[in-house]
PDB file of C-alpha atoms in Angstrom:
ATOM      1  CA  UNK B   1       0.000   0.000   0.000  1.00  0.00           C
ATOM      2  CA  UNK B   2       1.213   3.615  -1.155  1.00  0.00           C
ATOM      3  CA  UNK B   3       0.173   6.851   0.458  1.00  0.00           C
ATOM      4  CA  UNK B   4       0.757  10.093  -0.598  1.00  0.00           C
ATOM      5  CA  UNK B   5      -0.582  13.518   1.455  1.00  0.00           C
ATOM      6  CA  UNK B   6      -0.508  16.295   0.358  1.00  0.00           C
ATOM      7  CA  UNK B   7      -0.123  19.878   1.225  1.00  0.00           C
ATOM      8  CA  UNK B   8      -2.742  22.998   0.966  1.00  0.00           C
ATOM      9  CA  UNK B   9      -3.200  24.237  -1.987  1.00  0.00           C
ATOM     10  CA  UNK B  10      -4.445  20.720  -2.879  1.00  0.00           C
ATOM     11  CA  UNK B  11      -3.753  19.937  -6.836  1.00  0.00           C
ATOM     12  CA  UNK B  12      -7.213  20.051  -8.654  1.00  0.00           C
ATOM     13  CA  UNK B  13      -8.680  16.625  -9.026  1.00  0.00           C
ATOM     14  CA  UNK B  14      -9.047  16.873 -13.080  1.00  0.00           C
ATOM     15  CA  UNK B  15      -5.082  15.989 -13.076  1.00  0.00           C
ATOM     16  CA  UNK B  16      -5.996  12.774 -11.547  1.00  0.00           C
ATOM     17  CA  UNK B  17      -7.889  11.427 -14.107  1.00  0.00           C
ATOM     18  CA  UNK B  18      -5.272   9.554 -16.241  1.00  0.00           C
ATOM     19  CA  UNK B  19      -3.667   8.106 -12.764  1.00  0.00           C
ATOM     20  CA  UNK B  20      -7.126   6.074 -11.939  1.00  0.00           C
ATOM     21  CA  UNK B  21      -7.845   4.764 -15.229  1.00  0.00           C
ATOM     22  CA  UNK B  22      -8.880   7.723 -17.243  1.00  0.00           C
ATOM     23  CA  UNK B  23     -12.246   8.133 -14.945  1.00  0.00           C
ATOM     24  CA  UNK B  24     -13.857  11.603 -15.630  1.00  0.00           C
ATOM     25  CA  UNK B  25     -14.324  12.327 -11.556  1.00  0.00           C
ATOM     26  CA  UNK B  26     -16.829  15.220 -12.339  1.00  0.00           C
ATOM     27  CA  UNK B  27     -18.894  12.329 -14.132  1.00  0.00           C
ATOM     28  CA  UNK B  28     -18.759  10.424 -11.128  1.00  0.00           C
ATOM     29  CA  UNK B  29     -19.554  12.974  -8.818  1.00  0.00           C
ATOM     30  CA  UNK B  30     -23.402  14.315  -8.068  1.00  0.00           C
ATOM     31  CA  UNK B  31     -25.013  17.981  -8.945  1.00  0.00           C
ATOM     32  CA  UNK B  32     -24.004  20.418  -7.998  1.00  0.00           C
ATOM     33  CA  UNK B  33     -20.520  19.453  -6.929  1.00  0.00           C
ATOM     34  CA  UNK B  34     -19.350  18.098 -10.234  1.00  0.00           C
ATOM     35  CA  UNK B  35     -19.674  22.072 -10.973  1.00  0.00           C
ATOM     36  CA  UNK B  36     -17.459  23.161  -8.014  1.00  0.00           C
ATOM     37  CA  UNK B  37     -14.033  24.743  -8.924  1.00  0.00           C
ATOM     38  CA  UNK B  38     -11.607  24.653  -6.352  1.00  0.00           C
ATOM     39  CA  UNK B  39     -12.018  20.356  -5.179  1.00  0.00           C
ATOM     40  CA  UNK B  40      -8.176  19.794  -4.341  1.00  0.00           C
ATOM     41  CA  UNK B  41      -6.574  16.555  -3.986  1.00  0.00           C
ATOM     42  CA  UNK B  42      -5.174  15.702   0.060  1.00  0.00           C
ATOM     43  CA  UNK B  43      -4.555  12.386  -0.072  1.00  0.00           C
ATOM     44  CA  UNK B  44      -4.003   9.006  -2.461  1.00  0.00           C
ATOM     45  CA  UNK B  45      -3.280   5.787  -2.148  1.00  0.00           C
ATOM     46  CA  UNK B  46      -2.709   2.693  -4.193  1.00  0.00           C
ATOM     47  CA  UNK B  47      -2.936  -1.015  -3.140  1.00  0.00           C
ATOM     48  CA  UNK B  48      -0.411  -3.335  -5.660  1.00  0.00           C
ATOM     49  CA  UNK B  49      -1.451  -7.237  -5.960  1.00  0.00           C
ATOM     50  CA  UNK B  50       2.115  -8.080  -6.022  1.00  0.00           C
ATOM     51  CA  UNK B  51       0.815 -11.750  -6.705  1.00  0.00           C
ATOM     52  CA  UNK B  52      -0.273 -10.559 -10.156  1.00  0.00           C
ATOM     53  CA  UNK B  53       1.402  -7.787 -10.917  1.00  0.00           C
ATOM     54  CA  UNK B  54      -1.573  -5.055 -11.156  1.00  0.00           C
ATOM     55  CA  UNK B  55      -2.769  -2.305  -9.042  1.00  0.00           C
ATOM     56  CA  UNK B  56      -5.617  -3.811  -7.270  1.00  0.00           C
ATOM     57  CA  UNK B  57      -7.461   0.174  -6.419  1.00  0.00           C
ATOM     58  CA  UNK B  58      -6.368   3.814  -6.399  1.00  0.00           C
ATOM     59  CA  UNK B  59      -8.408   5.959  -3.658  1.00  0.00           C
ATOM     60  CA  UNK B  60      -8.460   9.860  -3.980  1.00  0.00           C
ATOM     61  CA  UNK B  61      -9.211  11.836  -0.838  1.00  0.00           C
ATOM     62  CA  UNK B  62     -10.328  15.461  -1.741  1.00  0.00           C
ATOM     63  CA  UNK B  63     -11.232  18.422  -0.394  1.00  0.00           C
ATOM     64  CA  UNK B  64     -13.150  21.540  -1.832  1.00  0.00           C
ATOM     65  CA  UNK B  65     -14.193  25.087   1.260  1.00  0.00           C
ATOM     66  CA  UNK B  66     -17.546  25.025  -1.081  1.00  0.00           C
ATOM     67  CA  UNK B  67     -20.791  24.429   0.663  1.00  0.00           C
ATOM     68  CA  UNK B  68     -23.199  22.042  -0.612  1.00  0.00           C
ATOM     69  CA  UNK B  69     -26.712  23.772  -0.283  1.00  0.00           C
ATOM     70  CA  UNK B  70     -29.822  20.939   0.123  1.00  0.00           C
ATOM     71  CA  UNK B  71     -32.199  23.137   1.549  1.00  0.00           C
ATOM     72  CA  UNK B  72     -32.842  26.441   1.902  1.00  0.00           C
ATOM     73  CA  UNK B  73     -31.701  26.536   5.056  1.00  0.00           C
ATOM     74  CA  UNK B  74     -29.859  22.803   5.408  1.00  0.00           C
ATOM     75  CA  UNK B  75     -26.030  23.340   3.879  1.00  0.00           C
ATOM     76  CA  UNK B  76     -23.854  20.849   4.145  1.00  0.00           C
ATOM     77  CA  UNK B  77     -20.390  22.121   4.907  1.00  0.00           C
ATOM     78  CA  UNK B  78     -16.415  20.751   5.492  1.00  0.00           C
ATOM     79  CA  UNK B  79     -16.853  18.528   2.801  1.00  0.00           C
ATOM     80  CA  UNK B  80     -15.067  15.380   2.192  1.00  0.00           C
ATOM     81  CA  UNK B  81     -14.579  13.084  -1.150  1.00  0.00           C
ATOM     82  CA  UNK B  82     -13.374   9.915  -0.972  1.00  0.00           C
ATOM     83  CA  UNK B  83     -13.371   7.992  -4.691  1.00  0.00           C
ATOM     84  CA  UNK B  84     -11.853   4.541  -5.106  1.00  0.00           C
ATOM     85  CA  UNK B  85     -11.316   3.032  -8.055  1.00  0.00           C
ATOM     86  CA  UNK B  86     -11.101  -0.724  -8.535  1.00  0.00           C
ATOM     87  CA  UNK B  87      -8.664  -1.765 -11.119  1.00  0.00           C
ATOM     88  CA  UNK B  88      -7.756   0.974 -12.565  1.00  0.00           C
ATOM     89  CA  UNK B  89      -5.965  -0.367 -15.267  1.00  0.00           C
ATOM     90  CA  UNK B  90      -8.716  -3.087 -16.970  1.00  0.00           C
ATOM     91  CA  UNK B  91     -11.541  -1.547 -18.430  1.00  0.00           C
ATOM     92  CA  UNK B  92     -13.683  -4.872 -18.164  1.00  0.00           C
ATOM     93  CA  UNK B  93     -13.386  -4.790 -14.360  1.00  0.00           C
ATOM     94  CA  UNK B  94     -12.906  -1.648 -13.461  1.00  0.00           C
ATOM     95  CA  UNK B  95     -15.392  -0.520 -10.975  1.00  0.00           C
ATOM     96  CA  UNK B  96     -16.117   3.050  -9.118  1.00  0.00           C
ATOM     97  CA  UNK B  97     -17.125   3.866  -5.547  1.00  0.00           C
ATOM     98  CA  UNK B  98     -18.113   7.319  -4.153  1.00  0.00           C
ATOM     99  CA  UNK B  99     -18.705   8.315  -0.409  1.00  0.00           C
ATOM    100  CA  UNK B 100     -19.250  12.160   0.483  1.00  0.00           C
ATOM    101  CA  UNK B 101     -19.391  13.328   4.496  1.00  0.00           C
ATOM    102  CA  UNK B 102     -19.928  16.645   5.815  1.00  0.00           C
ATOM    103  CA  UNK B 103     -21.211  18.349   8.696  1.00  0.00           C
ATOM    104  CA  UNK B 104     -24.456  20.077   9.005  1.00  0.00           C
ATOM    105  CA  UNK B 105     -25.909  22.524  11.936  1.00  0.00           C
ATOM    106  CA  UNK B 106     -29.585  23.194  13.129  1.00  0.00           C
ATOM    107  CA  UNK B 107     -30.557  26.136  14.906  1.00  0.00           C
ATOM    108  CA  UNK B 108     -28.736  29.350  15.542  1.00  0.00           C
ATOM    109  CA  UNK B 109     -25.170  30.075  16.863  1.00  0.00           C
ATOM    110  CA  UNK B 110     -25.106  31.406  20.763  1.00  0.00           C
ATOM    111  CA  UNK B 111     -23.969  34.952  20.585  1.00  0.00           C
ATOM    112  CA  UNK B 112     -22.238  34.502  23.445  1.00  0.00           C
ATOM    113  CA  UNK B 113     -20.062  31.961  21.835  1.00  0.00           C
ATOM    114  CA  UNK B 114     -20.645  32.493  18.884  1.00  0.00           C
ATOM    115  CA  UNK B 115     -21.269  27.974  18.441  1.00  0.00           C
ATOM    116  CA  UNK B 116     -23.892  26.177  17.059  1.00  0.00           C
ATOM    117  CA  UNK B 117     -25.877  23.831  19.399  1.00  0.00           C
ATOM    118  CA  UNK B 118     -24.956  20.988  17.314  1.00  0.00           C
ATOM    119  CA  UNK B 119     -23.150  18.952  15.264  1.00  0.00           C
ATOM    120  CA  UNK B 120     -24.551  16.423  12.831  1.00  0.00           C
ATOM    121  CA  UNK B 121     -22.553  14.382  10.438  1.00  0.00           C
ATOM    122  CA  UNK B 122     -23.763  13.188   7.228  1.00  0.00           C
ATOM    123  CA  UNK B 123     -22.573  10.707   4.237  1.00  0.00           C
ATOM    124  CA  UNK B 124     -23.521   9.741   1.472  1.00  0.00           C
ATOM    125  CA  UNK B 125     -22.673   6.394  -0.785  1.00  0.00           C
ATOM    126  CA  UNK B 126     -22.778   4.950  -4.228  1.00  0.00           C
ATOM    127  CA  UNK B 127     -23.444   3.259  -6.250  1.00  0.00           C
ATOM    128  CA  UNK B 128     -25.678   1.864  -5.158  1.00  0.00           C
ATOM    129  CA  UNK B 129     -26.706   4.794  -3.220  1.00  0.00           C
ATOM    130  CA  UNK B 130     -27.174   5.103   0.343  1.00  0.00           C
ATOM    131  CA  UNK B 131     -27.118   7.816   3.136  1.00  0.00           C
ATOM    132  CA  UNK B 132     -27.099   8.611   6.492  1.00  0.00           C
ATOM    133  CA  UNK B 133     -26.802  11.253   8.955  1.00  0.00           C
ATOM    134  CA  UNK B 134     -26.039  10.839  13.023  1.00  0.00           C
ATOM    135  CA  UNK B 135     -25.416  14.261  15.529  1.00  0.00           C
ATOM    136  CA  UNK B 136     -21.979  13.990  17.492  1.00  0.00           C
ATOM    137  CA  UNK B 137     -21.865  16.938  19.235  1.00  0.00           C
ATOM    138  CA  UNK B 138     -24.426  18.786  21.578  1.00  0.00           C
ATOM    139  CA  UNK B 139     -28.415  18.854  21.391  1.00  0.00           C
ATOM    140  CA  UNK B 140     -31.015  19.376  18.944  1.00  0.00           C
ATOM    141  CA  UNK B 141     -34.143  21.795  19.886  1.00  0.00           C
ATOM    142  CA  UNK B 142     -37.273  19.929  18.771  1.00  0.00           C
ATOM    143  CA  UNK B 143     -38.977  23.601  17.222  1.00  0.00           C
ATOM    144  CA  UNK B 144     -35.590  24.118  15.355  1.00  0.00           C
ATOM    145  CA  UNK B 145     -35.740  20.904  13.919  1.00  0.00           C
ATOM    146  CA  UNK B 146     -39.477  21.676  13.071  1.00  0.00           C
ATOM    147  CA  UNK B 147     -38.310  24.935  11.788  1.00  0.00           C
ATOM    148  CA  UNK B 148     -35.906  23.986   9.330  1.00  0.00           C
ATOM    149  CA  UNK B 149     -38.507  22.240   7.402  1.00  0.00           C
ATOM    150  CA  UNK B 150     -41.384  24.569   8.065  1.00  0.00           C
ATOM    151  CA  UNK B 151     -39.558  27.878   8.134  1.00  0.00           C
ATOM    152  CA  UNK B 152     -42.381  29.791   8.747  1.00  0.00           C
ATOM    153  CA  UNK B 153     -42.925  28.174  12.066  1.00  0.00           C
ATOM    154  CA  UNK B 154     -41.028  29.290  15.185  1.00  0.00           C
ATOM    155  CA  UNK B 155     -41.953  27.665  18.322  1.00  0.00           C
ATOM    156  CA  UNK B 156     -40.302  26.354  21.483  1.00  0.00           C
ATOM    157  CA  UNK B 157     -41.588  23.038  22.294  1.00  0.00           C
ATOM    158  CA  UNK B 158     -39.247  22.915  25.838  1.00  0.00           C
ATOM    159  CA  UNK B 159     -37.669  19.983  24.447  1.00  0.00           C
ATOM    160  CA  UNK B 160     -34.650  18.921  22.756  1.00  0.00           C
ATOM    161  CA  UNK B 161     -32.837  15.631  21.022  1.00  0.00           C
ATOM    162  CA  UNK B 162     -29.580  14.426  22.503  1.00  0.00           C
ATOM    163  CA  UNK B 163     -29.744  11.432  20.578  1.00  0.00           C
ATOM    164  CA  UNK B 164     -30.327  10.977  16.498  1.00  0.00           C
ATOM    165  CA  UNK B 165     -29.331   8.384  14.164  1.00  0.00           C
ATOM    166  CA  UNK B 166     -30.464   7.502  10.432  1.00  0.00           C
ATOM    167  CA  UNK B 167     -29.215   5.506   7.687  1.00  0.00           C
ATOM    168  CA  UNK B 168     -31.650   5.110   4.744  1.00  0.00           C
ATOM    169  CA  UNK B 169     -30.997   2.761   1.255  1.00  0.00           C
ATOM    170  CA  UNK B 170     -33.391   3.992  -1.530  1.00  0.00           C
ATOM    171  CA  UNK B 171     -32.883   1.016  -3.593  1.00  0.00           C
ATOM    172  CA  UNK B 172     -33.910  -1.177  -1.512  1.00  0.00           C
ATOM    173  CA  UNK B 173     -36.145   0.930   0.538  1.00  0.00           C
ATOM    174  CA  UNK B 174     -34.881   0.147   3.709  1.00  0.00           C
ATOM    175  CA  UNK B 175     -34.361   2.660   6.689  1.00  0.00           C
ATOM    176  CA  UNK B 176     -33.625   2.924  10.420  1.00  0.00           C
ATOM    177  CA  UNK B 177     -33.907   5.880  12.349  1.00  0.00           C
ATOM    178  CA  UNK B 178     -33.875   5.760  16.338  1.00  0.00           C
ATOM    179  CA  UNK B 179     -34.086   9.285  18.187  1.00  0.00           C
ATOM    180  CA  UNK B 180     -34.460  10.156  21.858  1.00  0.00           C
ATOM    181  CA  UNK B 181     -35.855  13.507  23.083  1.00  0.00           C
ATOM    182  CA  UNK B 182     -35.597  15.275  25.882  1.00  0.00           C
ATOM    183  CA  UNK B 183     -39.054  16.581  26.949  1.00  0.00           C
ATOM    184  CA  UNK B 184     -41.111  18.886  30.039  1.00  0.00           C
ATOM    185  CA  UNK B 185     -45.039  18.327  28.667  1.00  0.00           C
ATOM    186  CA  UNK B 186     -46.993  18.748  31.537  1.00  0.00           C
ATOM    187  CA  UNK B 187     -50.555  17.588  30.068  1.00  0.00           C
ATOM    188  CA  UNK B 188     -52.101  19.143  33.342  1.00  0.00           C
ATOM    189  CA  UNK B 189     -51.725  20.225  36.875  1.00  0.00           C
ATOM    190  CA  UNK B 190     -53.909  20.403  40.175  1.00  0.00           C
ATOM    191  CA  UNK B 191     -53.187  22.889  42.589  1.00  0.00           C
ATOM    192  CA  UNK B 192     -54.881  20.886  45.289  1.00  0.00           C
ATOM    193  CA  UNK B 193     -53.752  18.575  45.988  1.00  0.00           C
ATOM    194  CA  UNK B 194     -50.553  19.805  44.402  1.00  0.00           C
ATOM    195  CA  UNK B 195     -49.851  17.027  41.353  1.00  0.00           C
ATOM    196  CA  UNK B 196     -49.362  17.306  37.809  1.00  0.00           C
ATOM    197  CA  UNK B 197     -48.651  14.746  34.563  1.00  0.00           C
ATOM    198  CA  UNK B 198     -45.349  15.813  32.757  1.00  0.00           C
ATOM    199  CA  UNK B 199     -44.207  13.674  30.480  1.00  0.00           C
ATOM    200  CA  UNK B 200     -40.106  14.506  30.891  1.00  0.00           C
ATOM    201  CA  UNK B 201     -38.467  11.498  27.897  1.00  0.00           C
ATOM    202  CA  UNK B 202     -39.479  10.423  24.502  1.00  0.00           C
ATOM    203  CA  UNK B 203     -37.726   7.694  22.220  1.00  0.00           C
ATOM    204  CA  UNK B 204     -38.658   5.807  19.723  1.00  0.00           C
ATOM    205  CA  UNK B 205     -36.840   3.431  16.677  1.00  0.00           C
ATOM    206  CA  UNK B 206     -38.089   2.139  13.694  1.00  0.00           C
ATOM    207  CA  UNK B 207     -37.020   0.420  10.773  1.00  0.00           C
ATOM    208  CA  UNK B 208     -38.050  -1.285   7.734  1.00  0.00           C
ATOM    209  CA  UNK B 209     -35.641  -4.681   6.393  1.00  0.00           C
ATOM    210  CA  UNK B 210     -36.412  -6.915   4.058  1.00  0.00           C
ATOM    211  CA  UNK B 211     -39.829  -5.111   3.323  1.00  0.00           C
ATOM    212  CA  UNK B 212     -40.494  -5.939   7.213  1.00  0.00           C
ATOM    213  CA  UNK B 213     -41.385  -2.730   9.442  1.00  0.00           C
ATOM    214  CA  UNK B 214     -40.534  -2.906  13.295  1.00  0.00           C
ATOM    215  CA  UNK B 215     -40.761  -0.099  16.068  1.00  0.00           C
ATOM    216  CA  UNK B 216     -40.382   0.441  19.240  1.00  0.00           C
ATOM    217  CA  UNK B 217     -41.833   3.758  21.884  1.00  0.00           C
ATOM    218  CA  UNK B 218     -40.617   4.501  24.911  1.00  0.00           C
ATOM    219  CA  UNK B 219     -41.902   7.165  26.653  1.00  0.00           C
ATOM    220  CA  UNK B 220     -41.150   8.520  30.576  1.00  0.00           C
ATOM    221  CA  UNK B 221     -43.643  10.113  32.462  1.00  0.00           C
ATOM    222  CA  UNK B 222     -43.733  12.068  36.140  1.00  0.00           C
ATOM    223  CA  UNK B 223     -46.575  12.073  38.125  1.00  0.00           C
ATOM    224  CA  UNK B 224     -46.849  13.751  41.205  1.00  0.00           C
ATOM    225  CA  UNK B 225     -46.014  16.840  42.788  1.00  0.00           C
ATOM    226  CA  UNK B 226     -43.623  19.466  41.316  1.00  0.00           C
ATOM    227  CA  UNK B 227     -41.121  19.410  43.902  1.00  0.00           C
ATOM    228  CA  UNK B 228     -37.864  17.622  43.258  1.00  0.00           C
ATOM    229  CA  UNK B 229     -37.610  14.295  44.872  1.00  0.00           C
ATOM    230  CA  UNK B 230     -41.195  13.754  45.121  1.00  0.00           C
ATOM    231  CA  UNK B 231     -43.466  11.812  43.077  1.00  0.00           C
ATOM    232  CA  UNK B 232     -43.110   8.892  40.793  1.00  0.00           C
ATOM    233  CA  UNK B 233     -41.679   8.265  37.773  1.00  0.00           C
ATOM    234  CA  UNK B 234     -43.566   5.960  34.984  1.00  0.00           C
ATOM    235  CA  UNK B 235     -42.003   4.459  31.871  1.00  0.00           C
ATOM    236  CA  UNK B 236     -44.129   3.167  28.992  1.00  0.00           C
ATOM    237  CA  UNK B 237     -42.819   0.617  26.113  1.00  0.00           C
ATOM    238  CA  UNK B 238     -45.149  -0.255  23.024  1.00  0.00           C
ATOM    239  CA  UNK B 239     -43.481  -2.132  19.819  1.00  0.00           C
ATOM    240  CA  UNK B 240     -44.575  -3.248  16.738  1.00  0.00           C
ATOM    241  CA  UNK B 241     -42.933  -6.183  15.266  1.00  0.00           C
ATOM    242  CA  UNK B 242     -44.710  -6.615  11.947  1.00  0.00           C
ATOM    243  CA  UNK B 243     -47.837  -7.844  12.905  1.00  0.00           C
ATOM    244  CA  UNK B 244     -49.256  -6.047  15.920  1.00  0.00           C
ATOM    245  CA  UNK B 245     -48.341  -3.802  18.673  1.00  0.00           C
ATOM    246  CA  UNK B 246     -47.189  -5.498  21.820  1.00  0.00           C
TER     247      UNK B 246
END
């Protein structure tokens, strides 16, 4: 195995073209960043079958300070190429993989520190294609998350996610996604005697394989008085493994 880093300014990809078997990267590269000017080159590396003589793959690592806009207000930035090409050098099986990560934000900065809330990483793979996203850093606020798909609505549902995961294959239409939210829903309250129904955790995680969907709810509930220490805590399961809800 051969690696090779290199230094910023990154070489443009276009000169590696003849190197991995005369690929045309922009071809193999999605809308709109097959358009993007500046995608530099910061790593390579070649794997040699020394048992027959060929160069078994060439993988290109690039770069490009570009942002990658999906929605009007969902921009993927930092991005990250990473192309491998399977034997380069014979045209019958020569064979092209893509994967593209980057980092995405929801919600505002703090203007006190001038950081997002969050950090969510996304990627993206083909053929065939497939794509996930998963947060890594900090909390997502349930009305920003609302927000970014219904800009027009700004609300504070006093709740947020500290936990978000999602992986989806078009092709064959499978998907999981498991999330977990942080939540203070107080449904009502009695001032005497002093108790009120809050429900303080939500989770859930569903998936279809195989054409089969399964899911599981969680949900975590206080019931009492509003007084720290006091009360009792209640925690509700329901999951659905195909053929009913259990």
């Amino acid at each position: 195995v051969l690696n090779a880093n290199f230094e910023t300014t990154y070489p443009s990809i276009s000169y590696f073209s003849q190197l991995i078997g005369g690929v045309t990267i922009s071809n193999a590269l999605p809308a709109p960043l097959n358009a993007f000017a500046d995608i530099g080159v910061s790593q390579i590396s070649m794997v040699y079958d020394a048992t027959e003589s060929i160069i078994s793959s060439i993988g290109v690592t690039a770069q490009t300070s570009q942002p990658w806009l999906l929605l009007s207000n969902l921009t993927l930035n930092n991005l990250e190429i990473g192309l491998t090409v399977s034997y380069p050098g014979d045209s019958a099986l020569r064979d092209t993989d893509v994967q593209i990560t980057g980092y995405f934000n929801i919600g505002d900065k703090n203007p006190a520190t001038n950081q997002y809330p969050n950090t969510i990483a996304a990627s993206a793979f083909y053929p065939p294609f497939t794509m996930g996203a998963r947060l890594i850093e900090g909390t997502i606020q349930l009305g920003d998350l609302l927000t970014m798909f219904l800009p027009i609505v700004q609300i504070d549902l006093h709740s947020e996610i500290d936990a978000f995961v999602m992986d989806i294959d078009p092709n064959t239409k499978e998907y999981t996604l498991s999330c977990n939210i942080l939540a203070d829903w107080t449904f009502f309250t009695l001032q005497s005697p002093n108790l009120s129904f809050t429900m303080t955790g939500l989770g859930f995680e569903i998936s279809s394989m195989q054409g089969t969907a399964t899911g599981l709810i969680n949900g975590v509930f206080h019931i009492g008085p509003s007084t720290p220490d006091t009360g009792v805590d209640l925690s509700i399961y329901a999951a659905y493994t195909g053929e009913g809800w259990t």
